[in-house]
CSV table of C-alpha atoms in Angstrom, one decimal:
chain,number,residue,atom,x,y,z
A,71,MET,CA,0.0,0.0,0.0
A,72,LEU,CA,1.4,3.4,-1.0
A,73,GLN,CA,1.0,6.2,1.4
A,74,PRO,CA,0.7,9.9,0.5
A,75,ASP,CA,4.2,10.6,1.3
A,76,GLY,CA,5.3,7.7,-1.0
A,77,VAL,CA,6.2,5.2,1.7
A,78,VAL,CA,5.1,1.6,0.9
A,79,LEU,CA,3.6,-0.1,4.0
A,80,SER,CA,3.9,-3.8,4.6
A,81,ASN,CA,0.9,-5.9,5.3
A,82,ALA,CA,1.9,-6.1,9.0
A,83,ASP,CA,2.1,-2.3,9.1
A,84,ARG,CA,-1.3,-1.9,7.5
A,85,MET,CA,-2.9,-4.3,9.9
A,86,ARG,CA,-1.3,-2.6,12.9
A,87,ILE,CA,-2.6,0.8,11.7
A,88,GLU,CA,-6.2,-0.6,11.1
A,89,LYS,CA,-6.1,-2.0,14.7
A,90,GLN,CA,-5.1,1.5,15.9
A,91,LYS,CA,-7.8,3.2,14.0
A,92,LEU,CA,-10.4,0.8,15.5
A,93,GLU,CA,-9.2,1.4,19.1
A,94,ILE,CA,-9.4,5.2,18.5
A,95,LYS,CA,-12.9,4.9,17.1
A,96,ARG,CA,-13.8,2.9,20.3
A,97,MET,CA,-12.6,5.8,22.4
A,98,ARG,CA,-15.4,8.1,20.8
A,99,LEU,CA,-13.3,11.2,20.8
A,100,THR,CA,-15.1,14.3,19.6
A,101,LYS,CA,-14.2,16.1,16.5
A,102,GLU,CA,-12.9,19.0,18.7
A,103,GLN,CA,-10.8,16.6,20.8
A,104,LEU,CA,-9.3,15.0,17.7
A,105,GLU,CA,-8.5,18.6,16.3
A,106,LEU,CA,-6.9,19.6,19.7
A,107,PHE,CA,-4.8,16.5,19.8
A,108,ARG,CA,-3.8,16.9,16.2
A,109,ASP,CA,-2.7,20.5,16.8
A,110,THR,CA,-0.8,19.5,20.0
A,111,PHE,CA,1.0,16.7,18.2
A,112,VAL,CA,2.2,19.1,15.5
A,113,ILE,CA,3.2,21.8,17.9
A,114,PHE,CA,5.3,19.4,20.0
A,115,ASP,CA,6.8,17.5,17.1
A,116,LYS,CA,9.7,19.9,17.1
A,117,ASP,CA,11.7,18.4,14.5
A,118,GLY,CA,8.8,17.7,12.2
A,119,ASP,CA,9.5,14.0,11.6
A,120,GLY,CA,5.9,12.9,12.3
A,121,THR,CA,6.8,11.4,15.7
A,122,ILE,CA,7.2,12.6,19.3
A,123,ASP,CA,10.2,11.2,21.2
A,124,THR,CA,10.2,10.9,25.0
A,125,LYS,CA,11.6,14.4,25.5
A,126,GLU,CA,8.9,15.9,23.3
A,127,LEU,CA,6.2,13.8,25.2
A,128,SER,CA,7.4,15.1,28.3
A,129,THR,CA,6.9,18.6,27.2
A,130,VAL,CA,3.3,17.9,25.9
A,131,LEU,CA,2.5,16.1,29.3
A,132,LYS,CA,3.8,19.1,31.4
A,133,SER,CA,1.8,21.4,29.3
A,134,MET,CA,-1.3,19.5,30.3
A,135,GLY,CA,-0.5,19.9,34.0
A,136,TYR,CA,1.3,16.4,34.5
A,137,ASN,CA,4.6,15.9,35.8
A,138,PRO,CA,5.7,12.4,35.0
A,139,THR,CA,9.2,10.9,35.8
A,140,ILE,CA,11.3,9.8,32.8
A,141,GLU,CA,10.4,6.2,33.7
A,142,GLU,CA,6.8,6.9,33.5
A,143,ILE,CA,7.1,8.5,30.1
A,144,ARG,CA,9.1,5.6,28.8
A,145,ASP,CA,6.3,3.2,30.2
A,146,MET,CA,3.7,5.4,28.4
A,147,VAL,CA,5.7,5.2,25.1
A,148,ASP,CA,6.1,1.4,25.5
A,149,GLN,CA,2.3,0.9,25.9
A,150,VAL,CA,1.4,2.5,22.6
A,151,ASP,CA,4.7,2.2,20.6
A,152,ASN,CA,3.4,-0.7,18.5
A,153,ASP,CA,6.2,-0.5,15.9
A,154,ALA,CA,8.9,-0.4,18.7
A,155,SER,CA,10.5,2.8,17.3
A,156,GLY,CA,11.0,4.2,20.6
A,157,SER,CA,8.9,7.2,19.6
A,158,ILE,CA,5.2,7.7,19.0
A,159,GLU,CA,3.3,8.5,15.7
A,160,PHE,CA,0.1,10.4,15.7
A,161,LEU,CA,-2.2,7.3,16.0
A,162,GLU,CA,-0.1,6.1,18.9
A,163,PHE,CA,-0.4,9.5,20.4
A,164,LEU,CA,-4.2,9.3,20.1
A,165,LEU,CA,-4.1,6.0,21.8
A,166,LEU,CA,-2.0,7.5,24.7
A,167,MET,CA,-4.3,10.4,25.1
A,168,GLY,CA,-7.2,8.1,25.2
A,169,ASN,CA,-5.4,6.1,28.0
A,170,ILE,CA,-4.9,9.3,30.0
A,171,MET,CA,-8.5,10.6,29.5
A,172,ARG,CA,-9.9,7.1,30.6
A,173,ASP,CA,-7.7,7.2,33.8
A,174,GLN,CA,-9.1,10.6,34.8
A,175,PRO,CA,-12.3,10.7,36.9
A,176,SER,CA,-15.4,11.9,34.9
A,177,GLU,CA,-17.7,14.6,36.1
A,178,ALA,CA,-20.2,11.9,36.9
A,179,ASP,CA,-17.6,10.1,39.0
A,180,LEU,CA,-16.8,13.3,40.9
A,181,ARG,CA,-20.6,14.1,41.5
A,182,ASP,CA,-20.9,10.4,42.9
A,183,VAL,CA,-18.1,10.9,45.3
A,184,PHE,CA,-19.5,14.2,46.3
A,185,THR,CA,-22.8,12.5,47.0
A,186,VAL,CA,-21.2,10.1,49.4
A,187,PHE,CA,-19.9,13.0,51.5
A,188,ASP,CA,-23.0,15.2,51.3
A,189,LYS,CA,-25.2,13.2,53.6
A,190,ASP,CA,-27.9,15.8,54.1
A,191,ARG,CA,-28.1,16.5,50.4
A,192,SER,CA,-27.5,20.3,51.1
A,193,GLY,CA,-25.2,20.7,48.2
A,194,PHE,CA,-22.3,21.3,50.6
A,195,VAL,CA,-20.0,19.1,52.5
A,196,SER,CA,-19.5,20.0,56.1
A,197,SER,CA,-16.6,19.1,58.3
A,198,SER,CA,-18.8,16.7,60.3
A,199,GLU,CA,-19.9,14.9,57.1
A,200,ILE,CA,-16.3,14.5,56.1
A,201,LYS,CA,-15.4,13.1,59.7
A,202,LEU,CA,-18.4,10.8,59.5
A,203,VAL,CA,-17.4,9.3,56.1
A,204,MET,CA,-13.7,9.2,57.0
A,205,GLY,CA,-14.7,7.3,60.1
A,206,GLN,CA,-16.7,4.8,58.2
A,207,LEU,CA,-13.7,4.2,56.0
A,208,GLY,CA,-11.5,3.5,59.1
A,209,LEU,CA,-9.4,6.5,58.5
């Protein structure tokens, strides 16, 4: 299969890319999220080679408010680096961002936790309610 940039892909590469595309579809990213991730990828791909290495990924994550260690970044790259290149391409970057988003609590999750603490359903959590729940948890 000939790519737009003239690169011929092997059958294994085509299958890997199709698998990545299916995983990305399952994440149900919005058009806005895809555009944001694409723009982010292009901005941080400093050398313009179509990949982000661990140093560039570190910069991306720090710009998002994360402060991972070098080892954590290597682990993240290893999780999505299906071609074992040591850097991540855009599809692999989308998979990584999907993993990070999945690990973040949703608004519904936070609301559920708040409800556990808000015993009298006042919309506020008092110190006595916090103490009560902490006591129930054995803390």
